[in-house]
XYZ file of C-alpha atoms in Angstrom:
463
model
C 137.797 88.228 97.266
C 135.963 86.901 100.299
C 132.552 85.596 101.291
C 131.165 85.708 104.837
C 127.956 84.014 105.996
C 125.997 86.286 108.324
C 122.720 84.317 108.301
C 121.033 81.035 107.325
C 124.247 79.251 108.380
C 123.241 75.824 109.718
C 119.730 77.270 109.897
C 116.720 77.869 107.668
C 116.074 81.577 108.191
C 117.909 84.912 108.313
C 119.635 84.702 104.916
C 122.479 87.218 104.698
C 125.765 86.727 102.823
C 128.555 89.268 102.273
C 130.866 89.393 99.253
C 133.978 91.605 99.339
C 135.746 92.308 96.058
C 137.671 95.181 94.477
C 136.909 97.524 97.349
C 133.161 96.836 97.140
C 130.986 95.152 99.770
C 127.913 93.396 98.391
C 125.222 91.844 100.536
C 122.998 89.081 99.202
C 119.708 89.240 101.152
C 119.116 90.515 104.665
C 116.380 88.407 106.215
C 114.751 87.942 109.601
C 115.363 84.939 111.792
C 112.124 83.056 112.459
C 111.205 80.260 114.849
C 111.508 80.085 118.638
C 111.781 83.194 120.805
C 115.510 82.564 121.236
C 115.983 82.497 117.467
C 113.843 85.606 116.983
C 115.931 87.500 119.559
C 118.977 87.030 117.302
C 117.445 89.658 114.990
C 118.466 92.426 117.382
C 122.084 91.255 117.582
C 124.801 93.043 115.545
C 124.886 92.012 111.884
C 128.541 91.027 112.037
C 129.487 93.923 109.726
C 129.024 97.681 109.614
C 125.782 98.420 107.693
C 127.229 101.761 106.565
C 130.041 99.911 104.773
C 127.720 98.024 102.391
C 127.661 99.351 98.824
C 124.975 97.097 97.313
C 122.288 94.765 98.581
C 121.021 92.249 96.013
C 117.677 90.761 97.047
C 116.831 87.283 95.729
C 113.155 87.442 96.705
C 110.643 88.994 99.069
C 110.090 86.347 101.731
C 110.542 87.713 105.253
C 113.555 85.498 105.983
C 115.336 87.105 103.008
C 114.228 90.775 103.182
C 112.929 91.241 106.726
C 115.994 92.929 108.255
C 116.457 95.507 105.466
C 114.648 98.219 107.501
C 116.953 97.432 110.440
C 119.968 97.592 108.119
C 118.908 101.087 107.011
C 118.112 102.115 110.593
C 121.682 101.155 111.561
C 123.363 103.127 108.780
C 123.064 101.455 105.349
C 123.341 104.043 102.551
C 123.901 101.775 99.554
C 121.613 100.613 96.738
C 119.138 97.716 96.871
C 118.634 95.916 93.560
C 115.897 93.359 92.914
C 113.223 92.492 90.340
C 110.114 94.653 89.848
C 107.797 92.010 91.352
C 110.098 91.482 94.353
C 110.178 95.232 94.991
C 106.375 95.368 95.253
C 106.208 92.271 97.441
C 109.115 93.355 99.670
C 107.368 96.661 100.334
C 104.290 94.748 101.460
C 106.271 92.283 103.591
C 108.475 94.852 105.318
C 105.578 97.168 106.178
C 103.582 94.232 107.550
C 106.574 93.092 109.591
C 107.084 96.609 110.957
C 103.446 96.779 112.016
C 103.804 93.470 113.855
C 107.041 94.670 115.507
C 105.279 97.794 116.769
C 102.285 95.781 117.983
C 104.517 93.319 119.863
C 106.474 96.188 121.464
C 103.224 97.783 122.686
C 102.065 94.447 124.103
C 105.366 93.865 125.912
C 105.280 97.429 127.264
C 101.770 96.897 128.674
C 102.908 93.574 130.156
C 105.918 95.244 131.811
C 103.638 97.936 133.248
C 101.298 95.313 134.730
C 104.310 93.688 136.358
C 105.292 97.090 137.812
C 108.387 97.167 135.658
C 107.334 100.565 134.307
C 110.928 101.790 133.827
C 111.452 99.245 131.054
C 111.360 100.982 127.672
C 110.524 98.410 125.014
C 111.096 99.417 121.402
C 110.261 97.538 118.201
C 113.116 96.082 116.179
C 112.107 98.649 113.586
C 109.069 100.826 112.937
C 106.747 101.425 110.000
C 108.669 104.655 109.396
C 111.929 102.656 109.253
C 110.354 100.326 106.675
C 109.187 103.271 104.578
C 112.640 104.856 104.818
C 114.263 101.640 103.592
C 112.219 101.754 100.377
C 114.095 104.904 99.361
C 117.231 102.775 98.868
C 115.644 100.424 96.332
C 117.235 101.583 93.091
C 117.676 99.869 89.730
C 115.296 97.021 88.989
C 116.831 93.795 87.738
C 115.643 92.092 84.551
C 116.101 88.338 84.244
C 119.125 87.437 82.130
C 120.372 91.019 81.771
C 123.787 91.742 83.320
C 124.097 94.734 85.627
C 127.463 96.468 86.110
C 127.725 97.258 89.810
C 131.285 98.598 89.804
C 134.547 98.089 87.929
C 135.124 94.339 87.759
C 131.743 93.386 89.279
C 128.681 92.287 87.302
C 125.397 90.853 88.615
C 122.860 88.836 86.617
C 119.470 87.727 87.942
C 117.930 84.442 86.736
C 114.399 83.127 87.273
C 114.361 80.916 90.387
C 110.734 79.747 90.101
C 110.179 79.994 93.870
C 107.771 82.927 94.302
C 106.789 85.855 92.117
C 109.939 87.777 91.149
C 112.351 85.324 92.810
C 115.870 85.034 91.447
C 119.160 83.228 91.558
C 122.021 85.728 91.297
C 125.295 85.335 89.416
C 128.185 87.576 90.432
C 131.122 87.845 88.058
C 134.017 89.173 90.131
C 137.430 90.393 89.027
C 140.244 91.558 91.292
C 143.996 91.732 90.619
C 143.616 89.696 87.446
C 141.683 86.910 89.197
C 138.146 86.174 87.945
C 135.465 84.272 89.866
C 131.913 83.344 88.895
C 129.816 82.986 92.056
C 126.190 81.829 91.939
C 123.679 82.299 94.754
C 120.764 79.929 94.254
C 118.369 81.950 96.387
C 115.378 79.762 97.185
C 114.636 77.460 94.251
C 111.294 76.314 92.902
C 110.735 73.679 90.249
C 108.977 73.054 86.956
C 105.329 72.111 86.479
C 103.953 74.594 89.024
C 100.442 75.996 88.688
C 101.371 79.645 88.137
C 105.081 80.393 87.848
C 107.725 79.599 85.284
C 110.281 76.887 86.020
C 113.719 78.018 87.232
C 116.143 79.057 84.493
C 118.993 76.700 83.715
C 121.868 77.894 85.938
C 125.102 79.117 84.344
C 128.407 77.274 84.781
C 130.323 78.756 87.707
C 133.293 78.357 90.058
C 131.372 78.689 93.317
C 127.782 77.928 94.337
C 125.990 79.125 97.476
C 122.993 76.832 97.632
C 119.822 76.516 99.671
C 119.048 73.102 101.197
C 115.614 73.585 102.786
C 114.489 70.202 101.472
C 117.951 68.768 100.826
C 117.107 65.564 102.680
C 113.695 64.641 101.291
C 111.546 64.243 98.207
C 108.138 65.918 97.963
C 104.908 64.186 97.235
C 103.927 64.636 93.594
C 101.775 67.692 92.903
C 98.716 66.049 91.340
C 98.254 63.490 94.153
C 98.689 66.377 96.606
C 95.903 68.323 94.895
C 93.652 65.259 95.029
C 94.525 64.794 98.710
C 93.539 68.408 99.424
C 90.195 67.905 97.677
C 89.683 64.688 99.655
C 90.379 66.385 103.001
C 87.970 69.219 102.120
C 85.195 66.825 101.030
C 85.588 64.646 104.115
C 85.801 67.561 106.560
C 82.907 69.552 105.116
C 80.898 66.327 104.925
C 81.198 65.804 108.690
C 80.337 69.435 109.429
C 83.781 70.839 110.211
C 86.042 73.615 108.956
C 89.348 73.281 107.111
C 92.085 75.599 108.418
C 95.043 76.127 106.082
C 97.923 78.093 107.655
C 99.089 79.930 104.576
C 102.141 81.879 103.518
C 100.848 85.117 102.014
C 102.968 84.963 98.879
C 102.813 82.144 96.359
C 101.258 79.511 98.619
C 98.038 81.478 99.124
C 97.708 82.190 95.414
C 98.549 78.605 94.437
C 95.990 77.130 96.838
C 93.354 79.583 95.551
C 94.201 78.466 92.011
C 93.650 74.790 92.914
C 90.482 75.522 94.870
C 89.122 77.283 91.790
C 90.006 74.243 89.664
C 88.393 71.882 92.175
C 85.169 73.881 92.333
C 84.860 74.307 88.556
C 85.594 70.608 87.931
C 83.243 69.588 90.789
C 86.017 67.542 92.397
C 85.145 69.572 95.473
C 81.684 68.119 95.997
C 80.222 70.579 98.497
C 79.595 74.284 98.245
C 82.262 75.894 100.393
C 82.844 79.363 101.711
C 86.539 80.141 101.337
C 87.943 82.929 103.497
C 91.305 84.418 102.603
C 91.779 85.996 106.011
C 95.073 87.769 105.485
C 95.382 91.414 104.444
C 98.907 90.715 103.220
C 97.836 87.691 101.148
C 95.005 89.740 99.643
C 97.433 92.502 98.661
C 99.925 89.940 97.362
C 97.190 88.414 95.176
C 96.562 91.857 93.693
C 100.308 92.254 93.049
C 100.296 88.886 91.264
C 97.686 90.259 88.871
C 100.093 93.085 87.953
C 102.945 90.742 86.996
C 101.730 88.241 84.408
C 105.274 88.297 82.939
C 106.130 85.828 85.717
C 103.311 83.407 84.834
C 103.737 80.108 83.030
C 101.847 79.514 79.775
C 98.728 77.988 81.340
C 98.214 80.758 83.912
C 99.074 83.436 81.338
C 96.431 82.076 78.952
C 93.778 82.383 81.676
C 94.910 85.937 82.346
C 94.830 86.827 78.637
C 91.302 85.383 78.326
C 90.144 87.777 81.020
C 89.669 85.028 83.615
C 90.788 85.451 87.199
C 93.088 82.532 88.077
C 92.380 83.153 91.764
C 88.644 83.945 91.818
C 85.560 81.720 92.206
C 82.066 81.684 93.807
C 82.151 81.539 97.590
C 85.525 83.307 97.945
C 85.672 86.063 100.556
C 88.556 88.458 101.132
C 88.557 89.585 104.774
C 90.799 92.554 105.449
C 89.153 94.038 108.536
C 89.652 92.624 112.028
C 85.886 92.571 112.629
C 85.425 90.445 109.488
C 88.103 88.061 110.691
C 86.472 87.735 114.108
C 83.111 86.981 112.478
C 84.615 83.925 110.748
C 84.972 82.294 114.163
C 81.165 82.108 114.345
C 81.205 79.751 111.335
C 80.899 76.277 112.871
C 81.310 74.308 109.641
C 81.432 74.351 105.850
C 84.360 76.773 105.518
C 87.907 76.669 104.237
C 89.870 79.315 106.153
C 93.255 80.407 104.830
C 95.224 82.683 107.123
C 98.800 83.539 108.025
C 101.293 82.963 109.206
C 102.226 79.727 107.470
C 104.320 78.559 110.441
C 101.617 79.762 112.913
C 104.135 82.051 114.624
C 101.778 85.032 114.421
C 98.866 86.475 112.509
C 95.190 85.590 112.402
C 95.620 81.848 111.925
C 96.229 81.426 115.647
C 92.709 82.693 116.388
C 91.248 80.185 113.919
C 93.340 77.409 115.449
C 92.020 78.370 118.886
C 88.452 77.933 117.603
C 89.049 74.726 115.635
C 92.067 72.800 116.920
C 90.022 71.136 119.681
C 87.161 70.216 117.300
C 87.246 66.603 116.064
C 85.111 67.581 113.047
C 87.664 70.107 111.760
C 90.938 69.613 109.886
C 94.201 71.535 109.890
C 96.095 71.282 106.600
C 99.757 72.314 106.441
C 100.964 73.014 102.907
C 104.427 74.478 103.557
C 107.649 74.241 105.504
C 107.544 74.559 109.299
C 110.819 75.421 111.025
C 111.923 73.908 114.320
C 110.445 75.742 117.307
C 107.321 76.994 115.522
C 103.745 76.221 116.567
C 103.138 74.594 113.171
C 106.072 72.232 113.683
C 104.857 71.199 117.146
C 101.412 70.354 115.771
C 102.884 68.475 112.784
C 105.207 66.528 115.095
C 102.197 65.217 117.009
C 101.859 67.406 120.101
C 98.760 66.412 122.130
C 98.341 69.943 123.428
C 99.760 73.335 122.391
C 99.668 76.751 123.998
C 97.801 79.468 122.071
C 97.447 82.944 123.606
C 98.559 81.496 126.944
C 95.868 78.801 126.952
C 96.690 75.092 126.726
C 94.684 73.717 123.813
C 94.042 70.014 123.034
C 94.926 68.956 119.490
C 91.863 66.931 118.427
C 91.273 68.136 114.863
C 92.507 65.969 112.006
C 96.077 67.030 111.088
C 97.319 66.769 107.484
C 100.674 67.662 105.955
C 100.570 67.888 102.164
C 104.127 68.377 100.933
C 103.467 68.608 97.206
C 102.526 72.281 97.430
C 105.952 73.369 98.593
C 107.424 76.319 96.723
C 110.883 74.822 97.374
C 112.652 72.307 95.165
C 113.119 68.931 96.833
C 116.305 66.873 97.053
C 115.978 65.396 93.555
C 115.344 68.799 91.988
C 118.147 70.478 93.952
C 120.610 67.787 92.837
C 119.554 68.249 89.203
C 119.928 72.052 89.441
C 123.370 71.763 91.038
C 124.526 69.304 88.360
C 123.899 71.968 85.702
C 126.299 74.474 87.332
C 129.295 72.763 85.736
C 131.074 70.966 88.592
C 131.911 74.091 90.639
C 135.150 74.066 92.594
C 133.369 74.878 95.878
C 129.750 74.547 97.012
C 128.558 76.217 100.211
C 125.334 74.868 101.714
C 123.044 77.329 103.492
C 119.391 77.881 104.360
C 118.622 74.432 105.750
C 118.681 72.424 108.937
C 122.061 70.800 109.532
C 120.803 67.249 108.945
C 119.345 68.370 105.612
C 122.677 69.922 104.594
C 124.647 66.814 105.488
C 122.239 64.572 103.610
C 122.445 66.787 100.535
C 126.245 67.056 100.713
C 126.485 63.259 100.483
C 124.332 63.214 97.344
C 125.937 65.812 95.071
C 128.942 65.427 92.835
C 131.231 68.197 94.013
C 134.932 68.631 94.670
C 134.577 70.672 97.846
C 131.349 70.992 99.855
C 131.312 73.252 102.899
C 128.709 73.949 105.576
C 129.615 77.370 107.013
C 128.913 78.503 110.554
C 127.512 81.925 111.421
C 129.924 84.785 110.548
C 132.448 82.370 109.057
C 134.567 83.786 106.186
C 136.196 82.107 103.202
C 138.517 83.276 100.463
C 137.040 82.830 96.996
């Protein structure tokens, strides 16, 4: 029995871990690397294993850095079975098709650029195409149900538990048996926390021998949620009052829906004092919001009660869904009084960059970051205090008011991660993944564990 770390090793993105047991090869996640161009280019590198040799892929959740290389895996020969929850299947379809469209668009742009530079012999292909993404959906098989064990093969069982991170997210327990040896291995996936606006809290983890644990926020504690909500309302009131716009770079899944939920609460309670036009300018976020409506089984009691009463937890006066490019472009004529939510959350692509171009220089406007920003991303440079940033090749002064509101994170913070780990029953070995190295080291010093390891890329261990 072995485990090999083929992604998110001393890094935050590209989750991909391989278990080998009893002649079976099981992959946990297969995500894209995100961040700087150098990091992104790693996506085209070999996986570190033969895709055709993988029997099962267990998907913890549908964020791009966990599912985004599945179409590439299939393109390079994967013929196994992908297992995930029903909600994650719907969201992964959306995410992978969107990613494929962006890959094709980028390839066309680079091809035109090469032609302008008289490098017309250069044939630039996308990492994978929309057709590749559609083909990959054919390999999604059995749907996992929280708490229900799934027999993958002789001696191998998988059980999905609610992770409370995004809709359909899961921690995954593998019970492995080979040559009379039994191991219980738990993959945390990305963890949320209790008291969220929409989703259930994470399930209590089972007691295990080995934990593979995310550490995105392993070195810090979030602001409390309620003060964060009040801070958001305050920024909106102040910005609209001085005639500016509020730009919220938004992750399409969970963050967009959660912010809509709080905006609705603020408008109905009149804590937001001005009438505002709210633009959800993200086709993917709009589709994700519709998927949320189809999966109330993932809601907590409060959100479920609203749903059962026939109320839309995400709808309110002044909300506009803008799918078409022309609608998105028209928003840039709005000089004030708007809250504009657009992707991507780390500002690495998508429509938010256009809205930043039209507002980042404006002292009346505000940019509000409500999620994690990886090293090398445009969002991180702005958060870290850059005086100017380059957007579409143009150097842009950063003069808008910049706010980082950490309480909206869909990730558990250090305190919550420590508490979750403590419930796993003093595992023999804990592997830390999916975090920056300083975060991992900080977290390793905090937990009570016999053996804590921080694997490097493609490093293998015997279980």
